[in-house]
Amino acid sequence: MKIESDASSAGGGHDGHDGHPAKYDRIGVGYREIRRPDPRLASLIAGGLGDARTVVNVGAGAGSYEPQDREVTAVDPSRVMLDQHPGTRKVKAGAEQLPFPDGAFDAAMAVMTVHHWPDAARGLAELRRVSRRQAVFTWDPEHSTELWLFEEYLPEAGARDRSAFTPLSVVTGALDAHTVLPFPVPHDFTDGFRAAFWRRPESYLDPVVRAASSTLASLPASVVEPAIARLRADLRSGAWQRRHADLLERESVDYGYRLVLAGS
């Protein structure tokens, strides 16, 4: 069965700051090549969905972390992102006004997208309205451990993220969440979002990698390029390796990513 419709043009998205679909119409091209779902996070999210058979993925993007053994309906405001989505049930719509009746799904999922929504509280209320269970993966902007890239090279990006991401307390409160699970990022994490390359600093030198992260893609070249030049010089001199010798010995780091569970 194929469902393809256009219900709205606001909200949704994946791993960025700006709810406007034009943003992902611009930077979403080639997104799936860098943003490859990691099986460890996929397992955490699948477990969070419980026994749900029907799932709506709000801010679905290219379909990352959708369980293959469930009936999933993907919702996203960006046509570019939906065109990369491999599923057959796709709806172009925003999180704040989901075009489904009350209780239409067993579960709703949202992965690194709530901070895109112009009205996060309304979008989260919509998740609760259309499903009995909710699983939301997000980043806590109040978490104390910051990625070295933003602390040392791009403080503008760190400040932007902390002001743009929805506080974890807002997400848990709006959902009336009963569980919050941490997800420390493994050193070989395959999904190239914000902190994925914490132990692979040379990856941030690649403009293709940076373009797949809206945290970096949304900043002007006049800010990003000098910072990347400093990183390149530090890698060549060994200064980065000396400063971060402890990271090179670690398997994972808790950078504040959380899976929030609500409902039943």
PDB file of C-alpha atoms in Angstrom:
ATOM      1  CA  MET A   1       0.000   0.000   0.000  1.00  0.00           C
ATOM      2  CA  LYS A   2       1.406   3.375  -0.945  1.00  0.00           C
ATOM      3  CA  ILE A   3       0.435   6.547   0.865  1.00  0.00           C
ATOM      4  CA  GLU A   4       1.864   9.799  -0.454  1.00  0.00           C
ATOM      5  CA  SER A   5       0.278  13.070   0.540  1.00  0.00           C
ATOM      6  CA  ASP A   6       1.037  16.719   1.207  1.00  0.00           C
ATOM      7  CA  ALA A   7      -0.673  18.033   4.316  1.00  0.00           C
ATOM      8  CA  SER A   8       1.477  20.925   5.512  1.00  0.00           C
ATOM      9  CA  SER A   9       4.788  22.717   5.158  1.00  0.00           C
ATOM     10  CA  ALA A  10       5.924  23.561   8.685  1.00  0.00           C
ATOM     11  CA  GLY A  11       7.803  21.676  11.391  1.00  0.00           C
ATOM     12  CA  GLY A  12       9.680  18.393  11.245  1.00  0.00           C
ATOM     13  CA  GLY A  13      13.181  17.736   9.940  1.00  0.00           C
ATOM     14  CA  HIS A  14      16.214  15.872  11.267  1.00  0.00           C
ATOM     15  CA  ASP A  15      19.279  17.093  13.165  1.00  0.00           C
ATOM     16  CA  GLY A  16      19.214  20.855  12.770  1.00  0.00           C
ATOM     17  CA  HIS A  17      17.776  24.065  14.109  1.00  0.00           C
ATOM     18  CA  ASP A  18      15.383  25.513  11.620  1.00  0.00           C
ATOM     19  CA  GLY A  19      11.872  24.151  11.153  1.00  0.00           C
ATOM     20  CA  HIS A  20      11.485  25.532   7.648  1.00  0.00           C
ATOM     21  CA  PRO A  21      11.414  22.701   5.100  1.00  0.00           C
ATOM     22  CA  ALA A  22      13.487  24.745   2.645  1.00  0.00           C
ATOM     23  CA  LYS A  23      16.492  24.168   4.897  1.00  0.00           C
ATOM     24  CA  TYR A  24      16.438  20.438   4.294  1.00  0.00           C
ATOM     25  CA  ASP A  25      15.427  20.947   0.697  1.00  0.00           C
ATOM     26  CA  ARG A  26      18.842  22.623   0.478  1.00  0.00           C
ATOM     27  CA  ILE A  27      21.147  20.551   2.705  1.00  0.00           C
ATOM     28  CA  GLY A  28      19.234  17.263   2.529  1.00  0.00           C
ATOM     29  CA  VAL A  29      20.691  16.202  -0.826  1.00  0.00           C
ATOM     30  CA  GLY A  30      23.066  13.288  -0.223  1.00  0.00           C
ATOM     31  CA  TYR A  31      22.050  13.137   3.430  1.00  0.00           C
ATOM     32  CA  ARG A  32      21.678   9.350   3.533  1.00  0.00           C
ATOM     33  CA  GLU A  33      25.289   8.781   2.464  1.00  0.00           C
ATOM     34  CA  ILE A  34      26.690  10.323   5.670  1.00  0.00           C
ATOM     35  CA  ARG A  35      23.787   9.798   8.025  1.00  0.00           C
ATOM     36  CA  ARG A  36      23.831   6.003   8.142  1.00  0.00           C
ATOM     37  CA  PRO A  37      21.723   4.612  10.997  1.00  0.00           C
ATOM     38  CA  ASP A  38      23.781   2.989  13.735  1.00  0.00           C
ATOM     39  CA  PRO A  39      22.481  -0.438  14.829  1.00  0.00           C
ATOM     40  CA  ARG A  40      23.099   0.287  18.523  1.00  0.00           C
ATOM     41  CA  LEU A  41      20.877   3.340  18.495  1.00  0.00           C
ATOM     42  CA  ALA A  42      18.381   1.520  16.284  1.00  0.00           C
ATOM     43  CA  SER A  43      18.141  -1.236  18.891  1.00  0.00           C
ATOM     44  CA  LEU A  44      17.559   1.279  21.696  1.00  0.00           C
ATOM     45  CA  ILE A  45      14.771   3.013  19.768  1.00  0.00           C
ATOM     46  CA  ALA A  46      13.151  -0.262  18.688  1.00  0.00           C
ATOM     47  CA  GLY A  47      13.082  -1.361  22.303  1.00  0.00           C
ATOM     48  CA  GLY A  48      11.520   1.935  23.264  1.00  0.00           C
ATOM     49  CA  LEU A  49       8.666   1.338  20.843  1.00  0.00           C
ATOM     50  CA  GLY A  50       7.668  -1.750  22.803  1.00  0.00           C
ATOM     51  CA  ASP A  51       5.088  -3.999  21.167  1.00  0.00           C
ATOM     52  CA  ALA A  52       3.785  -1.318  18.788  1.00  0.00           C
ATOM     53  CA  ARG A  53       2.836  -2.629  15.366  1.00  0.00           C
ATOM     54  CA  THR A  54       1.883   0.692  13.754  1.00  0.00           C
ATOM     55  CA  VAL A  55       4.282   3.624  14.123  1.00  0.00           C
ATOM     56  CA  VAL A  56       4.309   7.210  12.893  1.00  0.00           C
ATOM     57  CA  ASN A  57       7.795   8.699  12.481  1.00  0.00           C
ATOM     58  CA  VAL A  58       7.485  12.476  12.812  1.00  0.00           C
ATOM     59  CA  GLY A  59      10.328  14.471  11.281  1.00  0.00           C
ATOM     60  CA  ALA A  60      11.264  11.245   9.528  1.00  0.00           C
ATOM     61  CA  GLY A  61      13.893  12.653   7.205  1.00  0.00           C
ATOM     62  CA  ALA A  62      15.327   9.845   5.098  1.00  0.00           C
ATOM     63  CA  GLY A  63      13.904   7.168   7.400  1.00  0.00           C
ATOM     64  CA  SER A  64      16.715   6.647   9.891  1.00  0.00           C
ATOM     65  CA  TYR A  65      15.908   4.273  12.748  1.00  0.00           C
ATOM     66  CA  GLU A  66      12.535   3.179  11.490  1.00  0.00           C
ATOM     67  CA  PRO A  67      12.036  -0.455  12.563  1.00  0.00           C
ATOM     68  CA  GLN A  68      11.724  -2.782   9.600  1.00  0.00           C
ATOM     69  CA  ASP A  69       9.301  -5.156  11.334  1.00  0.00           C
ATOM     70  CA  ARG A  70       6.561  -2.555  11.940  1.00  0.00           C
ATOM     71  CA  GLU A  71       4.142  -0.644   9.734  1.00  0.00           C
ATOM     72  CA  VAL A  72       5.677   2.834   9.656  1.00  0.00           C
ATOM     73  CA  THR A  73       4.183   6.052   8.299  1.00  0.00           C
ATOM     74  CA  ALA A  74       6.815   8.738   7.678  1.00  0.00           C
ATOM     75  CA  VAL A  75       5.967  12.416   8.178  1.00  0.00           C
ATOM     76  CA  ASP A  76       8.287  15.247   7.134  1.00  0.00           C
ATOM     77  CA  PRO A  77       7.846  18.791   5.738  1.00  0.00           C
ATOM     78  CA  SER A  78      10.739  18.478   3.272  1.00  0.00           C
ATOM     79  CA  ARG A  79      10.076  16.982  -0.143  1.00  0.00           C
ATOM     80  CA  VAL A  80      13.822  16.438  -0.675  1.00  0.00           C
ATOM     81  CA  MET A  81      13.991  14.340   2.475  1.00  0.00           C
ATOM     82  CA  LEU A  82      10.863  12.357   1.675  1.00  0.00           C
ATOM     83  CA  ASP A  83      12.182  11.642  -1.816  1.00  0.00           C
ATOM     84  CA  GLN A  84      15.180   9.941  -0.167  1.00  0.00           C
ATOM     85  CA  HIS A  85      12.937   7.984   2.169  1.00  0.00           C
ATOM     86  CA  PRO A  86      12.643   4.328   1.036  1.00  0.00           C
ATOM     87  CA  GLY A  87       9.198   3.732   2.533  1.00  0.00           C
ATOM     88  CA  THR A  88       5.822   3.629   0.831  1.00  0.00           C
ATOM     89  CA  ARG A  89       3.799   5.419   3.521  1.00  0.00           C
ATOM     90  CA  LYS A  90       4.945   9.054   3.366  1.00  0.00           C
ATOM     91  CA  VAL A  91       3.111  12.236   4.311  1.00  0.00           C
ATOM     92  CA  LYS A  92       4.422  15.770   3.796  1.00  0.00           C
ATOM     93  CA  ALA A  93       3.294  17.567   6.927  1.00  0.00           C
ATOM     94  CA  GLY A  94       4.469  19.417  10.013  1.00  0.00           C
ATOM     95  CA  ALA A  95       4.641  18.078  13.554  1.00  0.00           C
ATOM     96  CA  GLU A  96       2.224  20.640  14.968  1.00  0.00           C
ATOM     97  CA  GLN A  97      -0.718  19.524  12.859  1.00  0.00           C
ATOM     98  CA  LEU A  98      -0.552  15.813  12.126  1.00  0.00           C
ATOM     99  CA  PRO A  99      -3.242  14.796   9.623  1.00  0.00           C
ATOM    100  CA  PHE A 100      -4.350  11.690  11.529  1.00  0.00           C
ATOM    101  CA  PRO A 101      -7.245  10.898  13.881  1.00  0.00           C
ATOM    102  CA  ASP A 102      -6.804  10.455  17.618  1.00  0.00           C
ATOM    103  CA  GLY A 103      -5.092   7.184  18.528  1.00  0.00           C
ATOM    104  CA  ALA A 104      -4.311   6.320  14.909  1.00  0.00           C
ATOM    105  CA  PHE A 105      -1.008   4.597  15.795  1.00  0.00           C
ATOM    106  CA  ASP A 106       0.307   2.289  18.459  1.00  0.00           C
ATOM    107  CA  ALA A 107       3.408   4.465  18.816  1.00  0.00           C
ATOM    108  CA  ALA A 108       4.988   7.699  17.625  1.00  0.00           C
ATOM    109  CA  MET A 109       8.725   8.202  17.221  1.00  0.00           C
ATOM    110  CA  ALA A 110      10.765  11.351  16.665  1.00  0.00           C
ATOM    111  CA  VAL A 111      14.546  11.289  16.214  1.00  0.00           C
ATOM    112  CA  MET A 112      16.626  14.468  16.626  1.00  0.00           C
ATOM    113  CA  THR A 113      13.811  16.626  15.357  1.00  0.00           C
ATOM    114  CA  VAL A 114      11.865  18.283  18.200  1.00  0.00           C
ATOM    115  CA  HIS A 115      14.213  21.270  18.189  1.00  0.00           C
ATOM    116  CA  HIS A 116      13.141  21.975  14.591  1.00  0.00           C
ATOM    117  CA  TRP A 117       9.518  22.468  15.487  1.00  0.00           C
ATOM    118  CA  PRO A 118       8.276  26.082  15.730  1.00  0.00           C
ATOM    119  CA  ASP A 119       6.004  24.998  18.593  1.00  0.00           C
ATOM    120  CA  ALA A 120       7.590  22.032  20.380  1.00  0.00           C
ATOM    121  CA  ALA A 121       4.856  21.767  23.002  1.00  0.00           C
ATOM    122  CA  ARG A 122       2.173  21.570  20.338  1.00  0.00           C
ATOM    123  CA  GLY A 123       4.119  19.016  18.316  1.00  0.00           C
ATOM    124  CA  LEU A 124       4.692  16.814  21.363  1.00  0.00           C
ATOM    125  CA  ALA A 125       1.005  17.096  22.219  1.00  0.00           C
ATOM    126  CA  GLU A 126       0.239  15.886  18.709  1.00  0.00           C
ATOM    127  CA  LEU A 127       2.456  12.834  19.240  1.00  0.00           C
ATOM    128  CA  ARG A 128       0.420  11.999  22.334  1.00  0.00           C
ATOM    129  CA  ARG A 129      -2.845  12.610  20.515  1.00  0.00           C
ATOM    130  CA  VAL A 130      -2.185  10.226  17.628  1.00  0.00           C
ATOM    131  CA  SER A 131      -0.468   7.403  19.554  1.00  0.00           C
ATOM    132  CA  ARG A 132      -0.590   5.531  22.853  1.00  0.00           C
ATOM    133  CA  ARG A 133       3.205   5.361  23.228  1.00  0.00           C
ATOM    134  CA  GLN A 134       5.925   7.878  22.363  1.00  0.00           C
ATOM    135  CA  ALA A 135       9.685   7.439  21.852  1.00  0.00           C
ATOM    136  CA  VAL A 136      11.624  10.685  21.317  1.00  0.00           C
ATOM    137  CA  PHE A 137      15.398  10.773  20.798  1.00  0.00           C
ATOM    138  CA  THR A 138      16.890  14.175  21.488  1.00  0.00           C
ATOM    139  CA  TRP A 139      19.888  16.060  22.875  1.00  0.00           C
ATOM    140  CA  ASP A 140      19.926  17.744  26.262  1.00  0.00           C
ATOM    141  CA  PRO A 141      21.336  21.289  25.812  1.00  0.00           C
ATOM    142  CA  GLU A 142      21.968  21.501  29.567  1.00  0.00           C
ATOM    143  CA  HIS A 143      24.293  18.490  29.596  1.00  0.00           C
ATOM    144  CA  SER A 144      27.693  19.509  30.941  1.00  0.00           C
ATOM    145  CA  THR A 145      30.029  17.558  28.630  1.00  0.00           C
ATOM    146  CA  GLU A 146      30.491  19.437  25.360  1.00  0.00           C
ATOM    147  CA  LEU A 147      32.082  18.207  22.155  1.00  0.00           C
ATOM    148  CA  TRP A 148      35.667  19.489  21.852  1.00  0.00           C
ATOM    149  CA  LEU A 149      34.971  20.791  18.332  1.00  0.00           C
ATOM    150  CA  PHE A 150      32.614  23.395  19.743  1.00  0.00           C
ATOM    151  CA  GLU A 151      34.550  24.156  22.905  1.00  0.00           C
ATOM    152  CA  GLU A 152      37.863  24.742  21.163  1.00  0.00           C
ATOM    153  CA  TYR A 153      37.148  25.628  17.544  1.00  0.00           C
ATOM    154  CA  LEU A 154      33.512  26.566  16.941  1.00  0.00           C
ATOM    155  CA  PRO A 155      31.962  28.050  20.092  1.00  0.00           C
ATOM    156  CA  GLU A 156      29.425  29.738  17.801  1.00  0.00           C
ATOM    157  CA  ALA A 157      28.004  26.306  16.932  1.00  0.00           C
ATOM    158  CA  GLY A 158      27.842  25.236  20.550  1.00  0.00           C
ATOM    159  CA  ALA A 159      26.037  28.410  21.561  1.00  0.00           C
ATOM    160  CA  ARG A 160      23.641  28.064  18.644  1.00  0.00           C
ATOM    161  CA  ASP A 161      22.781  24.488  19.565  1.00  0.00           C
ATOM    162  CA  ARG A 162      22.233  25.265  23.224  1.00  0.00           C
ATOM    163  CA  SER A 163      19.822  28.048  22.377  1.00  0.00           C
ATOM    164  CA  ALA A 164      18.044  26.086  19.642  1.00  0.00           C
ATOM    165  CA  PHE A 165      17.540  22.652  21.178  1.00  0.00           C
ATOM    166  CA  THR A 166      14.449  22.112  23.275  1.00  0.00           C
ATOM    167  CA  PRO A 167      15.399  21.608  26.955  1.00  0.00           C
ATOM    168  CA  LEU A 168      15.046  18.005  28.059  1.00  0.00           C
ATOM    169  CA  SER A 169      12.757  19.112  30.880  1.00  0.00           C
ATOM    170  CA  VAL A 170      10.337  20.586  28.321  1.00  0.00           C
ATOM    171  CA  VAL A 171      10.272  17.358  26.323  1.00  0.00           C
ATOM    172  CA  THR A 172       9.739  15.137  29.361  1.00  0.00           C
ATOM    173  CA  GLY A 173       7.121  17.459  30.812  1.00  0.00           C
ATOM    174  CA  ALA A 174       5.118  17.787  27.604  1.00  0.00           C
ATOM    175  CA  LEU A 175       5.091  14.021  27.113  1.00  0.00           C
ATOM    176  CA  ASP A 176       4.573  13.190  30.797  1.00  0.00           C
ATOM    177  CA  ALA A 177       7.514  10.842  30.259  1.00  0.00           C
ATOM    178  CA  HIS A 178       8.133   7.878  32.538  1.00  0.00           C
ATOM    179  CA  THR A 179      11.647   6.904  31.334  1.00  0.00           C
ATOM    180  CA  VAL A 180      14.752   8.730  30.101  1.00  0.00           C
ATOM    181  CA  LEU A 181      17.548   6.531  28.729  1.00  0.00           C
ATOM    182  CA  PRO A 182      21.072   7.877  28.070  1.00  0.00           C
ATOM    183  CA  PHE A 183      22.878   7.007  24.848  1.00  0.00           C
ATOM    184  CA  PRO A 184      26.663   7.400  25.113  1.00  0.00           C
ATOM    185  CA  VAL A 185      28.042   7.866  21.580  1.00  0.00           C
ATOM    186  CA  PRO A 186      30.317   4.977  20.512  1.00  0.00           C
ATOM    187  CA  HIS A 187      33.676   5.893  18.970  1.00  0.00           C
ATOM    188  CA  ASP A 188      32.704   4.179  15.694  1.00  0.00           C
ATOM    189  CA  PHE A 189      29.165   5.554  15.512  1.00  0.00           C
ATOM    190  CA  THR A 190      27.961   5.469  11.896  1.00  0.00           C
ATOM    191  CA  ASP A 191      25.353   8.251  11.948  1.00  0.00           C
ATOM    192  CA  GLY A 192      27.205  11.493  11.229  1.00  0.00           C
ATOM    193  CA  PHE A 193      25.276  13.806  13.504  1.00  0.00           C
ATOM    194  CA  ARG A 194      26.618  16.452  15.872  1.00  0.00           C
ATOM    195  CA  ALA A 195      29.072  14.481  18.057  1.00  0.00           C
ATOM    196  CA  ALA A 196      29.518  11.338  15.959  1.00  0.00           C
ATOM    197  CA  PHE A 197      33.191  11.904  15.163  1.00  0.00           C
ATOM    198  CA  TRP A 198      34.444  12.765  18.648  1.00  0.00           C
ATOM    199  CA  ARG A 199      37.310  10.235  18.322  1.00  0.00           C
ATOM    200  CA  ARG A 200      37.772  10.725  14.565  1.00  0.00           C
ATOM    201  CA  PRO A 201      38.637  14.432  14.357  1.00  0.00           C
ATOM    202  CA  GLU A 202      39.886  14.242  10.781  1.00  0.00           C
ATOM    203  CA  SER A 203      36.300  13.541   9.687  1.00  0.00           C
ATOM    204  CA  TYR A 204      35.330  17.147  10.432  1.00  0.00           C
ATOM    205  CA  LEU A 205      37.822  18.290   7.796  1.00  0.00           C
ATOM    206  CA  ASP A 206      35.593  16.742   5.114  1.00  0.00           C
ATOM    207  CA  PRO A 207      33.121  19.293   3.689  1.00  0.00           C
ATOM    208  CA  VAL A 208      30.720  16.460   2.780  1.00  0.00           C
ATOM    209  CA  VAL A 209      30.587  15.388   6.419  1.00  0.00           C
ATOM    210  CA  ARG A 210      30.035  18.977   7.559  1.00  0.00           C
ATOM    211  CA  ALA A 211      27.274  19.493   5.011  1.00  0.00           C
ATOM    212  CA  ALA A 212      25.325  16.552   6.440  1.00  0.00           C
ATOM    213  CA  SER A 213      25.218  18.190   9.880  1.00  0.00           C
ATOM    214  CA  SER A 214      22.961  21.204   9.981  1.00  0.00           C
ATOM    215  CA  THR A 215      24.793  22.392  13.091  1.00  0.00           C
ATOM    216  CA  LEU A 216      27.799  23.038  10.831  1.00  0.00           C
ATOM    217  CA  ALA A 217      26.009  23.592   7.530  1.00  0.00           C
ATOM    218  CA  SER A 218      23.963  26.458   8.947  1.00  0.00           C
ATOM    219  CA  LEU A 219      27.008  28.512   9.950  1.00  0.00           C
ATOM    220  CA  PRO A 220      28.658  30.899   7.443  1.00  0.00           C
ATOM    221  CA  ALA A 221      31.865  29.801   5.746  1.00  0.00           C
ATOM    222  CA  SER A 222      33.596  32.833   7.260  1.00  0.00           C
ATOM    223  CA  VAL A 223      33.143  31.198  10.676  1.00  0.00           C
ATOM    224  CA  VAL A 224      33.594  27.526   9.796  1.00  0.00           C
ATOM    225  CA  GLU A 225      36.583  27.626   7.448  1.00  0.00           C
ATOM    226  CA  PRO A 226      39.057  29.370   9.803  1.00  0.00           C
ATOM    227  CA  ALA A 227      38.036  27.002  12.596  1.00  0.00           C
ATOM    228  CA  ILE A 228      38.572  23.963  10.394  1.00  0.00           C
ATOM    229  CA  ALA A 229      41.926  25.365   9.298  1.00  0.00           C
ATOM    230  CA  ARG A 230      42.959  25.546  12.977  1.00  0.00           C
ATOM    231  CA  LEU A 231      41.828  21.978  13.510  1.00  0.00           C
ATOM    232  CA  ARG A 232      43.771  20.808  10.467  1.00  0.00           C
ATOM    233  CA  ALA A 233      46.916  22.518  11.756  1.00  0.00           C
ATOM    234  CA  ASP A 234      46.479  20.991  15.216  1.00  0.00           C
ATOM    235  CA  LEU A 235      46.063  17.524  13.750  1.00  0.00           C
ATOM    236  CA  ARG A 236      49.188  17.940  11.627  1.00  0.00           C
ATOM    237  CA  SER A 237      51.264  19.171  14.578  1.00  0.00           C
ATOM    238  CA  GLY A 238      49.907  16.575  16.987  1.00  0.00           C
ATOM    239  CA  ALA A 239      48.517  19.269  19.306  1.00  0.00           C
ATOM    240  CA  TRP A 240      44.999  17.855  19.143  1.00  0.00           C
ATOM    241  CA  GLN A 241      46.217  14.347  19.953  1.00  0.00           C
ATOM    242  CA  ARG A 242      48.173  15.617  22.952  1.00  0.00           C
ATOM    243  CA  ARG A 243      45.210  17.565  24.324  1.00  0.00           C
ATOM    244  CA  HIS A 244      42.813  14.663  23.868  1.00  0.00           C
ATOM    245  CA  ALA A 245      44.914  11.608  24.614  1.00  0.00           C
ATOM    246  CA  ASP A 246      42.265  10.490  27.104  1.00  0.00           C
ATOM    247  CA  LEU A 247      39.563  10.430  24.395  1.00  0.00           C
ATOM    248  CA  LEU A 248      41.660   8.166  22.192  1.00  0.00           C
ATOM    249  CA  GLU A 249      41.425   5.499  24.903  1.00  0.00           C
ATOM    250  CA  ARG A 250      37.647   5.661  25.367  1.00  0.00           C
ATOM    251  CA  GLU A 251      34.989   3.493  23.721  1.00  0.00           C
ATOM    252  CA  SER A 252      32.093   5.915  24.182  1.00  0.00           C
ATOM    253  CA  VAL A 253      31.251   9.317  25.658  1.00  0.00           C
ATOM    254  CA  ASP A 254      27.985  10.614  27.089  1.00  0.00           C
ATOM    255  CA  TYR A 255      27.411  13.878  25.214  1.00  0.00           C
ATOM    256  CA  GLY A 256      23.836  14.294  26.404  1.00  0.00           C
ATOM    257  CA  TYR A 257      21.801  12.240  23.928  1.00  0.00           C
ATOM    258  CA  ARG A 258      18.641  10.834  25.469  1.00  0.00           C
ATOM    259  CA  LEU A 259      15.724   8.586  24.517  1.00  0.00           C
ATOM    260  CA  VAL A 260      12.549   9.812  26.195  1.00  0.00           C
ATOM    261  CA  LEU A 261       9.712   7.323  26.614  1.00  0.00           C
ATOM    262  CA  ALA A 262       6.093   8.076  27.446  1.00  0.00           C
ATOM    263  CA  GLY A 263       2.704   6.417  27.271  1.00  0.00           C
ATOM    264  CA  SER A 264       2.056   2.701  27.423  1.00  0.00           C
TER     265      SER A 264
END
